Coordinates of C-alpha atoms in Angstrom, one line a residue:
M198 CA -28.6 8.9 2.9
N199 CA -29.5 5.4 1.8
A200 CA -28.1 5.7 -1.8
M201 CA -25.0 3.6 -2.2
L202 CA -21.8 5.6 -2.7
T203 CA -19.0 4.5 -5.0
L204 CA -15.7 3.5 -3.4
E205 CA -14.0 6.7 -4.4
E206 CA -16.9 8.9 -3.1
A207 CA -16.9 7.0 0.2
Q208 CA -13.1 7.2 0.7
E209 CA -13.2 10.9 -0.1
R210 CA -15.8 11.5 2.6
V211 CA -13.9 9.3 5.1
L212 CA -10.6 11.2 4.5
A213 CA -12.4 14.5 4.9
L214 CA -13.2 13.4 8.5
A215 CA -9.6 12.7 9.4
P216 CA -8.7 14.2 12.8
Q217 CA -5.5 16.3 12.9
M218 CA -3.3 14.5 15.4
R219 CA -0.9 16.6 17.4
I220 CA 2.8 16.8 16.6
E221 CA 5.5 15.3 18.9
T222 CA 9.3 15.1 18.8
V223 CA 10.7 11.6 19.1
P224 CA 14.2 10.0 18.7
V225 CA 14.8 9.1 15.1
E226 CA 14.7 5.3 15.8
A227 CA 11.3 5.7 17.6
A228 CA 9.8 7.3 14.5
I229 CA 9.8 4.1 12.4
G230 CA 6.3 3.6 10.8
R231 CA 5.3 7.2 11.6
Y232 CA 4.9 10.1 9.2
L233 CA 7.0 13.3 9.0
A234 CA 5.1 16.3 10.2
E235 CA 7.5 18.8 8.5
D236 CA 9.8 18.8 5.5
L237 CA 13.2 17.4 6.5
Q238 CA 16.2 19.6 5.8
A239 CA 19.8 18.3 5.9
L240 CA 21.8 19.7 8.7
R241 CA 25.1 18.5 7.2
T242 CA 26.7 17.7 3.8
Q243 CA 27.0 14.0 2.7
P244 CA 29.7 13.1 1.9
P245 CA 31.4 15.9 3.9
A246 CA 34.6 15.6 1.7
D247 CA 35.7 13.8 -1.5
L248 CA 35.9 10.1 -0.6
S249 CA 37.3 7.0 -2.2
A250 CA 34.7 4.6 -3.7
M251 CA 37.3 1.8 -3.9
D252 CA 40.3 0.3 -2.1
G253 CA 43.5 1.3 -3.9
Y254 CA 45.9 4.3 -4.2
A255 CA 45.1 8.0 -4.2
I256 CA 47.0 9.8 -7.0
G257 CA 46.9 13.2 -8.7
G258 CA 47.3 14.5 -12.2
D259 CA 47.7 12.8 -15.6
A260 CA 51.3 11.6 -15.1
P261 CA 51.3 7.8 -15.4
G262 CA 53.6 7.1 -12.5
P263 CA 55.2 5.3 -10.8
W264 CA 54.5 6.9 -7.4
V265 CA 56.2 6.8 -4.1
L266 CA 54.1 5.3 -1.3
V267 CA 54.2 7.9 1.5
G268 CA 51.3 6.9 3.8
E269 CA 47.7 5.8 4.2
S270 CA 44.2 7.3 4.4
R271 CA 41.6 5.2 6.2
A272 CA 38.0 5.7 6.9
G273 CA 38.0 7.8 10.0
A274 CA 41.8 8.5 9.8
P275 CA 42.6 10.7 6.8
F276 CA 46.1 11.4 5.5
D277 CA 47.2 14.6 7.1
R278 CA 49.1 16.5 4.4
T279 CA 49.0 17.4 0.7
L280 CA 50.3 14.9 -1.8
S281 CA 53.2 16.1 -3.9
Q282 CA 53.7 15.2 -7.5
G283 CA 54.8 11.6 -7.8
E284 CA 53.5 10.6 -4.4
T285 CA 50.6 8.3 -3.5
V286 CA 48.9 6.9 -0.4
R287 CA 47.1 3.7 0.3
I288 CA 43.4 4.5 0.5
S289 CA 40.4 2.5 1.8
T290 CA 36.8 2.6 0.6
G291 CA 35.1 5.6 2.3
A292 CA 38.4 7.3 3.3
H293 CA 39.0 11.0 2.6
L294 CA 40.9 11.7 -0.6
P295 CA 44.1 13.6 0.3
R296 CA 44.7 17.1 -0.8
G297 CA 46.6 17.0 -4.1
A298 CA 44.8 13.7 -5.2
D299 CA 42.0 13.7 -7.8
R300 CA 41.5 10.0 -8.6
V301 CA 42.0 6.5 -7.3
L302 CA 44.0 3.7 -8.9
I303 CA 42.2 0.6 -7.8
Q304 CA 44.3 -2.1 -6.2
E305 CA 43.6 -4.6 -8.9
N306 CA 45.3 -2.4 -11.4
A307 CA 48.3 -1.5 -9.2
Q308 CA 51.7 -3.1 -9.0
V309 CA 53.5 -2.5 -5.7
T310 CA 57.2 -3.0 -5.2
D311 CA 58.7 -2.0 -1.9
Q312 CA 57.5 1.6 -1.5
T313 CA 56.8 2.1 -5.2
V314 CA 53.4 1.9 -6.9
A315 CA 52.9 1.5 -10.6
C316 CA 49.8 1.2 -12.9
F317 CA 49.9 -1.7 -15.2
K318 CA 46.5 -1.2 -16.8
D319 CA 43.4 1.1 -17.0
F320 CA 45.0 4.4 -15.8
P321 CA 42.1 6.3 -14.1
N322 CA 40.7 9.6 -15.4
A323 CA 40.2 12.5 -13.1
L324 CA 37.5 11.8 -10.4
R325 CA 37.5 8.1 -11.2
H326 CA 36.4 6.1 -8.2
V327 CA 35.8 9.3 -6.2
R328 CA 32.6 10.1 -4.4
Q329 CA 32.5 13.9 -4.6
R330 CA 31.7 16.1 -1.6
G331 CA 27.9 16.6 -1.4
F332 CA 26.9 14.3 -4.2
D333 CA 24.3 12.7 -1.9
F334 CA 23.0 15.9 -0.3
S335 CA 24.3 19.2 0.9
K336 CA 23.5 21.2 4.1
G337 CA 20.2 23.0 3.7
D338 CA 18.8 20.6 1.1
H339 CA 15.2 19.3 1.6
V340 CA 15.8 15.6 1.7
L341 CA 12.3 14.3 2.6
P342 CA 8.8 16.0 2.3
A343 CA 6.3 16.2 5.0
G344 CA 3.9 13.2 4.9
T345 CA 6.7 10.7 4.2
R346 CA 6.5 7.4 6.1
V347 CA 9.6 6.7 8.0
G348 CA 10.9 3.3 7.1
P349 CA 14.4 1.9 7.5
A350 CA 15.9 3.8 4.5
Q351 CA 14.2 7.1 5.6
L352 CA 15.5 6.5 9.2
A353 CA 19.1 6.1 7.9
L354 CA 18.7 9.2 5.7
A355 CA 17.5 11.3 8.7
L356 CA 20.4 10.2 10.8
G357 CA 22.9 10.8 7.9
A358 CA 21.4 14.3 7.4
G359 CA 22.3 15.1 11.0
H360 CA 18.9 14.6 12.8
G361 CA 18.7 12.9 16.2
T362 CA 15.0 13.5 16.6
L363 CA 12.1 13.9 14.2
D364 CA 8.7 15.7 14.4
V365 CA 5.9 13.2 13.7
R366 CA 2.2 13.1 14.4
I367 CA 1.1 10.9 17.3
T368 CA -0.8 7.7 16.5
P369 CA -4.6 7.6 17.1
K370 CA -6.3 5.8 20.0
V371 CA -8.8 3.4 18.5
A372 CA -11.6 1.6 20.3
V373 CA -12.6 -1.7 18.7
L374 CA -16.0 -3.2 19.6
D375 CA -17.3 -6.5 18.1
S376 CA -20.9 -7.5 18.7
G377 CA -23.1 -10.5 18.2
D378 CA -24.9 -13.1 20.4
E379 CA -23.0 -15.8 18.6
L380 CA -19.5 -14.5 19.7
V381 CA -17.5 -15.9 22.6
A382 CA -14.2 -14.5 23.8
D383 CA -12.5 -17.9 24.6
P384 CA -12.1 -20.2 21.5
A385 CA -11.6 -23.1 23.8
E386 CA -15.1 -22.6 25.3
C387 CA -17.0 -22.4 22.0
A388 CA -20.2 -24.4 21.6
D389 CA -21.4 -25.4 18.1
H390 CA -24.0 -22.6 18.1
H391 CA -21.2 -20.1 18.9
I392 CA -18.1 -18.8 17.0
P393 CA -14.9 -17.4 18.4
A394 CA -14.8 -13.6 18.4
S395 CA -12.0 -13.1 15.8
N396 CA -13.1 -9.9 14.1
G397 CA -12.1 -7.6 17.0
A398 CA -8.7 -9.2 17.3
M399 CA -8.2 -9.0 13.6
I400 CA -9.1 -5.4 13.3
G401 CA -7.2 -4.5 16.4
A402 CA -4.1 -6.3 14.9
M403 CA -4.4 -4.4 11.7
L404 CA -4.5 -1.1 13.6
A405 CA -1.8 -2.0 16.0
E406 CA 0.5 -2.7 13.1
L407 CA 0.1 1.0 12.2
G408 CA 1.2 2.0 15.7
C409 CA -2.3 2.8 17.0
E410 CA -3.2 2.5 20.7
V411 CA -6.0 -0.1 20.5
V412 CA -8.6 -0.6 23.2
R413 CA -10.8 -3.8 22.8
L414 CA -14.4 -3.5 24.0
G415 CA -15.9 -6.7 23.0
P416 CA -17.4 -9.1 22.3
V417 CA -20.8 -7.6 23.2
P418 CA -24.2 -9.4 22.8
D419 CA -26.9 -8.0 20.6
D420 CA -28.6 -6.1 23.3
H421 CA -29.3 -2.3 23.5
E422 CA -28.2 -2.0 27.1
A423 CA -25.0 -3.9 26.6
L424 CA -24.1 -1.9 23.5
A425 CA -24.8 1.4 25.3
F426 CA -22.6 0.3 28.2
A427 CA -19.7 -0.6 25.8
L428 CA -20.1 2.5 23.8
A429 CA -19.8 4.6 26.9
K430 CA -16.2 3.3 27.3
A431 CA -15.2 4.6 23.8
G432 CA -15.7 8.3 24.4
D433 CA -12.0 9.2 24.7
A434 CA -10.9 7.4 21.6
D435 CA -10.0 9.3 18.4
M436 CA -11.8 6.6 16.4
L437 CA -14.3 3.8 17.1
V438 CA -14.5 0.7 15.0
T439 CA -17.4 -1.7 15.5
T440 CA -18.0 -5.0 13.7
G441 CA -21.3 -6.8 13.4
G442 CA -24.8 -5.5 13.5
A443 CA -24.3 -3.1 10.6
S444 CA -27.0 -4.6 8.3
V445 CA -30.8 -4.4 8.4
G446 CA -31.8 -7.6 10.2
D447 CA -34.0 -7.7 13.3
H448 CA -30.9 -8.2 15.5
D449 CA -28.6 -5.7 13.7
L450 CA -28.6 -3.1 16.5
M451 CA -25.4 -1.2 15.9
R452 CA -26.9 1.7 13.9
P453 CA -29.7 2.5 16.4
A454 CA -27.3 2.0 19.3
L455 CA -24.8 4.5 17.8
E456 CA -27.6 7.0 17.1
A457 CA -28.9 6.7 20.7
W458 CA -25.3 7.3 21.9
G459 CA -25.4 10.6 20.0
A460 CA -23.5 9.7 16.8
S461 CA -24.5 11.3 13.5
L462 CA -24.5 9.1 10.5
D463 CA -22.5 10.3 7.6
F464 CA -23.1 7.5 5.1
W465 CA -24.3 3.9 5.0
K466 CA -23.7 1.4 2.2
V467 CA -21.1 1.4 -0.5
A468 CA -21.5 -0.2 -3.9
M469 CA -18.9 -2.9 -3.4
K470 CA -18.5 -6.5 -2.5
P471 CA -17.7 -7.6 0.1
G472 CA -18.5 -4.8 2.5
K473 CA -21.7 -3.2 1.2
P474 CA -23.3 -2.4 4.6
I475 CA -20.4 -0.2 6.0
M476 CA -21.5 2.7 8.2
V477 CA -19.5 5.8 8.8
A478 CA -20.6 8.3 11.5
T479 CA -19.2 11.0 13.8
K480 CA -19.6 12.1 17.4
G481 CA -17.9 15.4 17.8
A482 CA -14.4 14.9 16.5
Q483 CA -14.5 11.1 16.9
V484 CA -14.9 9.1 13.7
I485 CA -16.9 5.9 13.9
F486 CA -17.0 3.0 11.6
G487 CA -19.6 0.3 11.6
L488 CA -18.1 -2.7 9.7
P489 CA -20.0 -5.8 8.6
G490 CA -19.8 -8.9 10.8
N491 CA -18.5 -11.4 8.1
P492 CA -14.8 -11.6 8.7
V493 CA -13.7 -11.0 5.1
S494 CA -16.1 -8.0 4.8
S495 CA -14.8 -6.7 8.0
F496 CA -11.2 -7.1 6.8
V497 CA -11.7 -5.5 3.4
T498 CA -13.6 -2.5 4.7
C499 CA -11.1 -1.9 7.4
F500 CA -8.3 -2.0 4.8
L501 CA -10.1 0.3 2.4
F502 CA -11.5 2.8 4.9
V503 CA -10.2 2.6 8.4
V504 CA -6.5 2.1 7.6
P505 CA -6.5 5.1 5.1
L506 CA -8.1 7.3 7.8
V507 CA -5.4 6.3 10.3
H508 CA -2.7 7.0 7.7
A509 CA -4.3 10.4 7.0
A510 CA -4.6 11.3 10.7
M511 CA -0.9 10.4 11.1
G512 CA -0.1 12.8 8.3
A513 CA 0.5 10.5 5.3
S514 CA 0.7 12.4 2.1
Q515 CA -0.8 9.4 0.2
P516 CA -3.1 7.6 2.7
L517 CA -4.9 5.3 0.2
P518 CA -3.8 1.8 -0.7
F519 CA -1.2 1.5 -3.4
R520 CA -2.5 0.2 -6.7
T521 CA -0.5 -1.8 -9.2
N522 CA -1.2 -4.0 -12.3
L523 CA -0.5 -7.7 -11.9
T524 CA -0.8 -10.4 -14.5
A525 CA -3.8 -12.8 -14.0
G526 CA -2.6 -16.4 -13.7
S527 CA -6.0 -17.8 -14.7
T528 CA -9.3 -16.8 -16.1
L529 CA -11.2 -14.3 -14.0
P530 CA -15.0 -14.5 -14.1
G531 CA -17.4 -11.7 -15.0
I532 CA -18.7 -9.4 -12.3
G533 CA -22.2 -8.4 -11.4
S534 CA -23.6 -5.0 -10.6
R535 CA -21.3 -4.2 -7.7
R536 CA -17.5 -3.6 -7.8
E537 CA -15.7 -6.6 -6.3
F538 CA -12.5 -7.0 -4.4
L539 CA -11.4 -10.6 -5.0
R540 CA -9.1 -12.2 -2.5
A541 CA -6.0 -13.4 -4.4
I542 CA -2.5 -14.7 -4.1
W543 CA 0.5 -13.1 -5.9
D544 CA 3.5 -15.4 -6.3
G545 CA 5.8 -12.8 -7.7
E546 CA 4.9 -13.5 -11.3
T547 CA 1.1 -13.9 -11.6
V548 CA -1.9 -13.4 -9.4
R549 CA -4.5 -16.1 -8.9
L550 CA -7.8 -16.3 -7.0
A551 CA -7.9 -17.6 -3.5
D552 CA -9.8 -20.9 -3.1
S553 CA -12.9 -19.3 -1.8
Q554 CA -14.5 -15.9 -2.3
D555 CA -17.1 -16.4 0.4
S556 CA -17.2 -13.5 2.9
S557 CA -16.9 -15.8 5.8
A558 CA -13.9 -17.8 4.6
L559 CA -11.1 -17.2 7.0
A560 CA -8.8 -19.9 5.6
A561 CA -8.8 -18.3 2.2
L562 CA -8.3 -14.8 3.7
A563 CA -5.3 -16.0 5.7
H564 CA -3.5 -17.1 2.5
T565 CA -4.4 -13.8 0.6
N566 CA -1.7 -11.2 0.0
C567 CA -3.6 -8.9 -2.4
L568 CA -7.0 -7.9 -3.6
I569 CA -8.0 -7.9 -7.3
D570 CA -10.1 -4.8 -8.0
R571 CA -12.8 -5.8 -10.5
P572 CA -15.2 -3.0 -11.7
A573 CA -19.0 -3.6 -11.8
H574 CA -20.2 -5.4 -14.9
A575 CA -16.7 -6.4 -15.8
V576 CA -16.5 -9.2 -18.4
E577 CA -14.6 -12.4 -18.1
I578 CA -10.9 -12.0 -18.8
E579 CA -8.3 -14.5 -19.8
A580 CA -5.0 -15.5 -18.1
G581 CA -2.2 -13.2 -19.0
T582 CA -4.3 -10.1 -18.8
P583 CA -3.0 -7.3 -16.5
V584 CA -5.5 -6.5 -13.7
P585 CA -5.4 -3.8 -11.0
C586 CA -4.6 -5.0 -7.6
L587 CA -4.1 -3.8 -4.0
L588 CA -1.2 -5.3 -2.1
L589 CA -2.0 -6.0 1.5
K590 CA 1.5 -5.6 3.1
N591 CA 2.4 -2.4 5.1
G592 CA -1.3 -1.4 5.3
G593 CA -1.3 -1.1 1.5
I594 CA 1.4 1.6 1.5
A595 CA 4.0 1.2 -1.2

C-alpha cells in the first residue's frame, strides 16, 4: 500500500473507480461541455439539395451561352421550375440549384446586358461551384460517436443533423473540503500566522468549469472532531476532494479521519513532483481524493487525477489530459528520481519555465498555461528541443 505508483498506474486505478452517471435528455444548447451518451445519427441530409457555393448564375450543359435571364433562386426561396436550354437564373450562395442546371457561372465572370447573361472568361465545368446534396452528411449517417465532448462545433452539427435534444450523462456532485489550522475563510481578516483558504476555491473552480455541482465544506481546522463533522456532510456527493493533511506530519489528520469515517484507502503516494502524497480512497460508490495542501501540488494533482475522473464519469471517450510536443524556449535542467511536472508558459512558439517551481508559488501558477512533463532522471536539454507538455485549457481536453 505504501509503495509509490507511477502516474500511469495511479491514473488507471483512478479511472477504474469512475462512477457511471445516469443519462438525461437536454436541449442541444444546454449540452455544451457535456459528453454524448450515445452515438449521434443524422436525422436529415445536409445539404438537402444541390446548392450554389457562390453568387452568380445557374446554367446547364456545355453550351457557352449567352443565356436569357428568367428569374432568381435565393436561399430559402428556390426557383420554381426547370430551366430550359439557353436559360439562366440569378443565384445566391446557399440557394437551391434549379432543375436543369448543373453548374454556376460566378458573377465576376459574367457580363449582363438587359436580360441576357454571357460568360467572358473561365466557363465552368459541370458541378463547378455546386455543393452537392448530402456532401456533408446523409440521413442515417453516424456523425458523432458516444463520448464526444459537445463544444460549439459539435452543437452546430447536432442541430444541423436535426436534433433538438441530446442524451448526455449528468455532471457529478463533488464535495470540496480544505483543512488546516492556518486557513481562514476571509482574506481580509488574515493575520500573519494565517493564510487565506484558496485551495478549496481553486479546486471548486476547476470542477465548476466542468459543469460539476460543487459543495464547499471548508476550511476546517486540524481537529478530529471538526473533520468528522465536515465529512458527515459529504455523504451524498459522488466524489469528495480534500486538500491538506495528506502527508505524514503530526498534524496531518486527513487519512485517519477518512478511515474513521469508513473510507477504504486504494492508494497513497505517486512517484511525481509536485503531488507525491496524494491519497485515493472509496466509501461505497463515492470516490475520495486527498490532495496535498501546497497550492501547486493541489492544482497539479487535481488536474491529473480528479479532472480525468470527472471526465470519465461524464462519459468522455478520452478522459486523460491531451499531450503534445512543444519546443523548449530555454535550457531545461536535469530531473531527480521523481517525474516532474514543471509549470510553464507557452507563447504560441516556444515554452519556457515559470519564474518559480516552488509548490507554494501562486503567482507563478497563475501565469502558467501548460505543464512540461519531465521523466525521472532526465538529463538537461537545450533550447529548441521538443518536450512533452500538457495544456491546461479546457481541463486538458484537446
